[in-house]
Each structure stands twice: as structure tokens, then as C-alpha cells.
Amino acid sequence: MQSMLHGKHMITTQEWTKEELETVFDTAEELKRQFGLGIPHRLLQDKTLFMIFFDNSTRTRNSFEAGMTQLGGHAHDLTPDKLQISHGENARDTANVLSRYGHAIGVRHTVFGEGNRYIREIAANSRVPVLNLQCDIYHPFQILADLMTIREKFGKNTRGLKLAVSWTSAPNYVRPISVPQSLVLLMPRFGIEVTLAVPPEFRLMPEIMAQAERNAAEAGAKFQVTDDMGEAFRGADAVIPKSWGPLVHTRDKAEGLALINQYPGWVCDREKMELTARHSIYMHPLPADRGREVTDEVIDGPHSVVYDEAENRLHVQKAVMALTMGGRP
Ligand code: CP
């Protein structure tokens, strides 16, 4: 149990030790229990979180705002057009000012090559914790919720569980690569054997892959890559198939969409789920592109835990906020 997390940024789970992350899961579990019992837990009374969303959001925006209310504080729902960011005010001035008014700053900025750099600049100029609400490289709160869900379904000892992280085809827009990158970084640290399935143009950033391999080696867990979705699914305990853009290959939107269209067979359907273990769970961070990434039969079927996974966003985020914004100074 780690008790000195006050003031710590959450930009990537890679910067948190396993012991610190265990503290997050223990706290999330306790807060989930209290939420279920209707026990007030106003651990952040009179505290303020500023949330700056450069991109749309349903889960992240609402789970953070609801979470702050439940913790007795308040979250400001901001977009660049509500701030002087729209007139060119830089990250340094924005962070210095907001961190004098409140107790944490959250940022979602997913533009490839810009988002993480912006959040790092906010953090470098903030006196209060900075929370990554998703950037171009990482989506830490999503994968904390994912791991919390896996622990709830399979138990806290996750060593040896087989997880398939697979690309899927969804040609309506080019999605960030932050979810699969965060998954391959975190899951092997908890002993989970990850197989990443990707067509060649959809590979992840080489430095993230290298770090994921080091994480797996240090934890004694297997980390494999294939270009065959079925191979990744065979015998898997959990599958997280989702779409992302070929951003490492090209930043051209039209070319990206054309590439996504080249692989229509990369869909999570009943045939793919039949390759997995009988007890397997289907996960997706949502929003899912129903009918293209996944069939209704699967996402609404007996393997699916997508709403538990979405709910756990609330609990892990409340845990990180309570520990970093409150807790022991
Ligand atoms: N999974 C996720 O981050 O959802 P939103 O984009 O709706 O926040």
C-alpha cells in the first residue's frame, strides 16, 4: 500500500509503480463498495478539477464530473473555445493560472504528435496534479478501468491470463492509438500474456513496443505480435478488439481511411469469439462502431462486459483523484 501519492500526475501508468497502482485498485474497490451502499465519501470537499477537452467525450467527461461531485468537489467542464486557448494563450500561462485556483487539471488532447507534448507542458507549469484524460500516446484511465474489470472477473492474481488486443476495421474516422499502446504497456506488468493483432500499417509506436517488451520481460510475461486476428483470439481469456488509425504509417486522413477500408474482415463476430476460451470476456472502451468493429450479437451477448468496464472508469478515476488531489500532503 502506497500512501504518498498527493500531488502526483497521472499522464501514463508507466510512471506509477506496481505498488502505487495496487493502491489505486484497492481504493477504487473501496469507493465502489461505498458508492453501491450509498455511503457518502466526500474526500475532496471544496476541491476543484479543471477539465479541458480538445475532443469530444461521453465516458471520460461524465465519469470525471460525476466522480468529483460524489467526492464532494466540483469539476469545470472546459473546451478551448471557453478559454483564452482559442485566442492563443499558451499551456504555460493556462497551467500557472488554473493551478492557483484549483486542485487538479485534466486534459484531453488526442492530435497525433501534439497531445502528449501539450499535457507535459501543462504538467511542467502546474502546481497541482495533471490528469491525462487521453492524449495521442496514452489513455491511462481507460486501461486502469480495463484492468480493474479483468481483476473483478478473474481475481486479483492475473498472472498467466491470455489477453488479445486486436485492431478492428471502422472506416468512419481515424481513432487515436492511445488505448492499444496503454494496454500493451500495462497488462504485462501484471503478468498478463498479451497478443497484439495488427495489419502492418496499423503498428504502434516503436518506442512504446520496445517499452512493452521490456515490461513483459521484467514481469516474466509473454508479449507477442501477429497479423492474424484469429490467432490472437485462440484460447484468450479476454479480448479487447478496437479500431485505431494507421498514424505511425501516415497522418494523411484520406489515406488512413482508405487503409482502414482495406481490412473489412477484421471484425469481432461470433466466429472469432468461438476461438476464445469458453469463459472469455469481450471488452471495448466504447464508443464501438457496431456492425463494423463488432456485431450486436457479440457486444450485447453473454461474453460482453462493456458496461462494467465503462462503470469502472468512475471508480478508478475517483481513486486516483482522491489519492492525488487529497490524501496525505
Ligand atoms: N472510452 C472513452 O474514453 O470514451 P469517451 O471518448 O466517450 O470519453
XYZ file of C-alpha atoms and ligand atoms in Angstrom:
337
model
C 0.000 0.000 0.000
C 1.456 3.340 -1.083
C 0.271 6.330 0.984
C 2.223 9.246 -0.502
C 0.512 9.940 -3.801
C -0.609 13.500 -3.070
C 0.424 15.793 -5.938
C 1.410 13.030 -8.380
C 0.498 13.446 -12.065
C -1.257 10.644 -13.933
C -0.042 11.015 -17.505
C 0.854 7.381 -18.118
C 0.660 4.332 -15.840
C 4.262 3.715 -16.855
C 5.238 6.465 -14.370
C 3.453 4.710 -11.499
C 4.945 1.723 -9.702
C 3.020 -1.508 -9.425
C 2.631 -0.858 -5.699
C 1.136 2.578 -6.407
C -1.257 1.057 -8.947
C -2.293 -1.621 -6.432
C -3.179 1.250 -4.080
C -5.360 2.735 -6.834
C -7.192 -0.585 -7.308
C -7.687 -1.078 -3.551
C -9.045 2.462 -3.233
C -11.286 2.063 -6.299
C -12.712 -1.150 -4.888
C -13.462 0.553 -1.569
C -15.051 3.592 -3.234
C -17.136 1.318 -5.489
C -18.397 -0.514 -2.398
C -19.275 2.761 -0.674
C -20.987 4.064 -3.835
C -23.055 0.853 -4.032
C -24.068 1.155 -0.374
C -24.886 4.845 -0.640
C -22.183 5.748 1.897
C -21.022 9.349 1.389
C -17.288 9.666 0.689
C -16.665 13.400 0.408
C -12.896 13.120 0.362
C -12.392 16.172 -1.894
C -14.812 18.613 -0.297
C -14.405 22.160 -1.709
C -11.812 20.972 -4.236
C -11.879 21.779 -7.940
C -10.846 19.855 -11.053
C -10.456 21.799 -14.304
C -11.134 19.552 -17.324
C -10.012 20.860 -20.714
C -11.446 18.830 -23.603
C -9.939 19.477 -27.018
C -12.004 16.498 -28.265
C -15.463 15.016 -27.680
C -16.164 12.610 -24.870
C -19.078 10.786 -23.265
C -17.472 8.489 -20.687
C -14.442 10.498 -19.625
C -16.231 13.829 -19.276
C -19.218 12.480 -17.376
C -17.412 9.986 -15.149
C -14.909 12.632 -14.021
C -17.608 15.220 -13.412
C -19.884 12.776 -11.576
C -16.863 11.467 -9.663
C -15.901 14.927 -8.436
C -19.493 15.556 -7.292
C -19.513 12.259 -5.388
C -16.208 13.184 -3.740
C -17.707 16.486 -2.567
C -15.880 18.718 -5.031
C -16.613 20.252 -8.401
C -15.363 19.722 -11.966
C -15.312 22.534 -14.521
C -16.175 21.205 -17.992
C -13.998 23.340 -20.298
C -13.224 23.389 -24.005
C -10.642 25.610 -25.747
C -13.417 27.910 -27.032
C -14.475 28.637 -23.427
C -10.894 29.583 -22.579
C -8.352 32.030 -23.985
C -6.652 28.975 -25.536
C -8.852 29.774 -28.544
C -7.082 33.155 -28.773
C -3.658 31.577 -28.500
C -2.967 31.580 -24.732
C -0.221 29.030 -24.223
C -0.023 25.964 -21.964
C 2.417 27.664 -19.576
C 0.068 30.558 -18.744
C -3.031 28.347 -18.699
C -1.435 25.876 -16.258
C 0.053 28.533 -13.985
C -3.274 30.328 -13.631
C -5.608 27.325 -13.262
C -3.346 25.661 -10.734
C -3.650 28.743 -8.489
C -7.464 28.399 -8.483
C -7.982 24.683 -8.012
C -6.595 21.281 -7.137
C -6.046 19.395 -10.433
C -6.056 19.946 -14.183
C -7.296 17.284 -16.618
C -6.621 17.486 -20.346
C -7.873 15.502 -23.349
C -5.866 16.304 -26.472
C -5.517 13.467 -28.966
C -3.938 15.137 -32.004
C -1.101 12.823 -33.028
C 2.275 14.423 -32.344
C 0.752 17.223 -30.218
C -1.430 15.911 -27.400
C 1.166 14.426 -25.060
C 3.533 17.319 -25.636
C 0.761 19.759 -24.616
C -0.091 17.788 -21.457
C 3.593 17.594 -20.490
C 3.836 21.363 -20.844
C 0.760 21.829 -18.654
C 2.343 19.495 -16.062
C 5.670 21.309 -16.171
C 3.880 24.548 -15.238
C 1.288 23.235 -12.802
C 1.457 23.272 -9.003
C -1.320 20.666 -8.859
C -1.690 17.129 -10.274
C -2.302 16.836 -14.005
C -4.601 14.059 -15.205
C -4.358 12.729 -18.750
C -7.938 12.397 -19.979
C -6.481 10.820 -23.181
C -3.688 12.037 -25.375
C -2.213 10.827 -28.646
C 0.047 8.301 -26.865
C -1.717 7.202 -23.654
C -5.208 6.734 -22.202
C -4.292 5.762 -18.625
C -7.736 5.923 -17.022
C -9.272 3.666 -19.672
C -6.789 0.892 -19.134
C -6.921 1.215 -15.346
C -10.662 0.578 -15.687
C -9.893 -2.315 -18.042
C -7.518 -3.937 -15.561
C -9.939 -3.356 -12.682
C -12.615 -5.151 -14.741
C -10.300 -8.086 -15.536
C -9.408 -8.380 -11.811
C -13.103 -8.393 -10.892
C -13.888 -11.129 -13.415
C -10.827 -13.380 -12.906
C -9.448 -12.458 -9.471
C -6.555 -10.237 -8.438
C -3.903 -12.725 -9.479
C -3.888 -12.073 -13.213
C -0.631 -13.931 -13.935
C -0.948 -16.190 -16.976
C -4.262 -14.805 -18.223
C -4.324 -14.502 -22.016
C -5.416 -11.161 -23.453
C -5.925 -10.450 -27.161
C -5.599 -6.774 -28.105
C -6.701 -6.531 -31.707
C -7.159 -3.879 -34.329
C -10.610 -3.790 -35.966
C -11.896 -2.067 -39.075
C -14.124 1.007 -38.574
C -13.843 3.255 -41.608
C -15.903 6.199 -40.309
C -12.998 8.050 -38.667
C -9.331 7.728 -37.693
C -9.152 6.924 -33.988
C -6.129 7.514 -31.702
C -3.664 4.733 -30.877
C -3.531 5.580 -27.166
C -5.710 2.683 -25.967
C -3.755 -0.226 -27.527
C -0.459 1.443 -26.599
C -1.520 1.813 -22.969
C -2.802 -1.776 -22.892
C 0.416 -3.358 -24.159
C 2.393 -1.291 -21.653
C 0.331 -2.033 -18.556
C -1.085 -5.545 -18.850
C 2.232 -7.466 -19.000
C 3.353 -5.708 -15.782
C 0.548 -7.642 -14.051
C 1.646 -10.964 -15.569
C -0.993 -10.938 -18.319
C 0.133 -12.552 -21.593
C -0.741 -10.126 -24.364
C -1.046 -10.945 -28.051
C -1.369 -7.867 -30.223
C -3.016 -8.451 -33.628
C -2.450 -5.732 -36.237
C -2.266 -5.353 -40.010
C 1.185 -3.982 -40.907
C 0.112 -0.355 -41.453
C -1.523 -0.174 -38.006
C 1.570 -0.908 -35.944
C 2.136 1.032 -32.722
C 4.955 3.498 -31.964
C 8.322 1.662 -31.911
C 9.354 3.189 -28.561
C 6.079 2.015 -26.971
C 6.577 -1.505 -28.379
C 10.132 -1.584 -27.044
C 8.941 -0.465 -23.583
C 6.137 -3.051 -23.657
C 8.688 -5.776 -24.445
C 10.868 -4.626 -21.535
C 7.844 -4.576 -19.206
C 6.900 -8.114 -20.256
C 10.468 -9.407 -19.836
C 10.759 -7.838 -16.362
C 7.446 -9.379 -15.300
C 8.198 -12.763 -16.914
C 5.103 -12.434 -19.128
C 4.774 -13.222 -22.846
C 4.138 -10.404 -25.307
C 3.544 -11.436 -28.925
C 2.544 -9.708 -32.145
C 0.646 -11.235 -35.076
C -1.142 -10.060 -38.205
C -3.855 -12.683 -37.704
C -6.820 -11.680 -35.506
C -7.939 -15.321 -35.164
C -4.533 -16.377 -33.873
C -4.701 -13.744 -31.120
C -8.210 -14.831 -30.145
C -7.419 -18.565 -29.924
C -7.745 -19.595 -26.261
C -7.898 -15.981 -25.000
C -9.447 -15.284 -21.596
C -10.175 -11.684 -22.537
C -10.324 -9.829 -25.846
C -10.170 -6.083 -26.475
C -10.737 -5.597 -30.224
C -10.982 -1.949 -31.283
C -10.178 0.310 -34.179
C -7.338 2.815 -34.456
C -5.722 4.793 -37.238
C -2.546 3.957 -39.191
C -0.954 7.005 -37.554
C 2.608 5.684 -37.375
C 2.373 4.841 -41.103
C 0.607 8.012 -42.327
C -1.017 11.124 -40.876
C -2.990 11.716 -44.073
C -6.681 11.308 -43.182
C -7.870 10.152 -46.629
C -5.042 7.620 -46.904
C -5.777 6.464 -43.352
C -9.456 5.856 -44.107
C -8.570 4.048 -47.347
C -6.223 1.756 -45.404
C -8.897 1.017 -42.786
C -11.211 0.038 -45.672
C -8.665 -2.491 -46.930
C -9.304 -4.824 -43.975
C -13.096 -5.323 -43.699
C -12.659 -8.846 -42.295
C -11.203 -7.502 -39.040
C -14.480 -7.621 -37.132
C -15.274 -9.219 -33.788
C -18.120 -11.628 -34.545
C -19.429 -14.932 -33.199
C -16.910 -16.967 -35.222
C -13.991 -15.064 -33.662
C -15.438 -15.348 -30.150
C -15.794 -19.121 -30.637
C -11.995 -19.283 -30.850
C -11.652 -17.867 -27.322
C -11.915 -19.723 -24.008
C -15.498 -20.624 -23.024
C -15.379 -18.236 -20.065
C -13.820 -15.371 -22.064
C -14.858 -11.757 -21.731
C -15.345 -9.265 -24.558
C -14.222 -5.723 -23.726
C -14.285 -2.421 -25.594
C -13.508 1.077 -24.260
C -16.503 2.460 -26.241
C -17.754 4.104 -28.326
C -17.901 0.968 -30.507
C -18.765 1.085 -34.177
C -21.498 -1.554 -34.082
C -21.761 -3.637 -37.244
C -18.229 -2.842 -38.376
C -15.900 -3.335 -35.391
C -18.201 -5.747 -33.595
C -21.538 -7.420 -34.239
C -24.520 -6.631 -32.000
C -24.639 -10.339 -31.167
C -21.197 -10.111 -29.520
C -21.363 -6.702 -27.838
C -24.848 -7.460 -26.456
C -24.052 -11.127 -25.835
C -23.011 -13.222 -22.825
C -19.253 -12.577 -23.121
C -19.610 -8.794 -23.132
C -18.639 -6.774 -20.039
C -18.515 -3.382 -21.748
C -20.856 -1.612 -19.320
C -19.000 -2.932 -16.254
C -15.830 -1.679 -17.915
C -17.381 1.754 -18.575
C -18.642 1.947 -14.977
C -15.188 1.178 -13.626
C -13.928 4.386 -15.241
C -15.818 6.199 -12.475
C -14.291 4.159 -9.652
C -10.626 4.179 -10.753
C -10.781 7.884 -11.553
C -12.278 8.689 -8.151
C -9.492 6.630 -6.596
C -6.731 8.489 -8.464
C -8.344 11.872 -7.730
C -8.799 11.070 -4.028
C -5.184 9.893 -3.735
C -3.515 12.657 -5.758
C -5.751 15.668 -5.004
C -6.481 14.723 -1.419
C -4.709 12.255 0.795
C -1.602 12.967 2.785
C 0.102 16.207 1.797
N -13.556 5.358 -23.725
C -13.586 6.713 -23.729
O -12.608 7.396 -23.398
O -14.811 7.228 -24.048
P -15.098 8.763 -24.348
O -14.340 9.128 -25.591
O -16.590 8.838 -24.518
O -14.621 9.581 -23.178
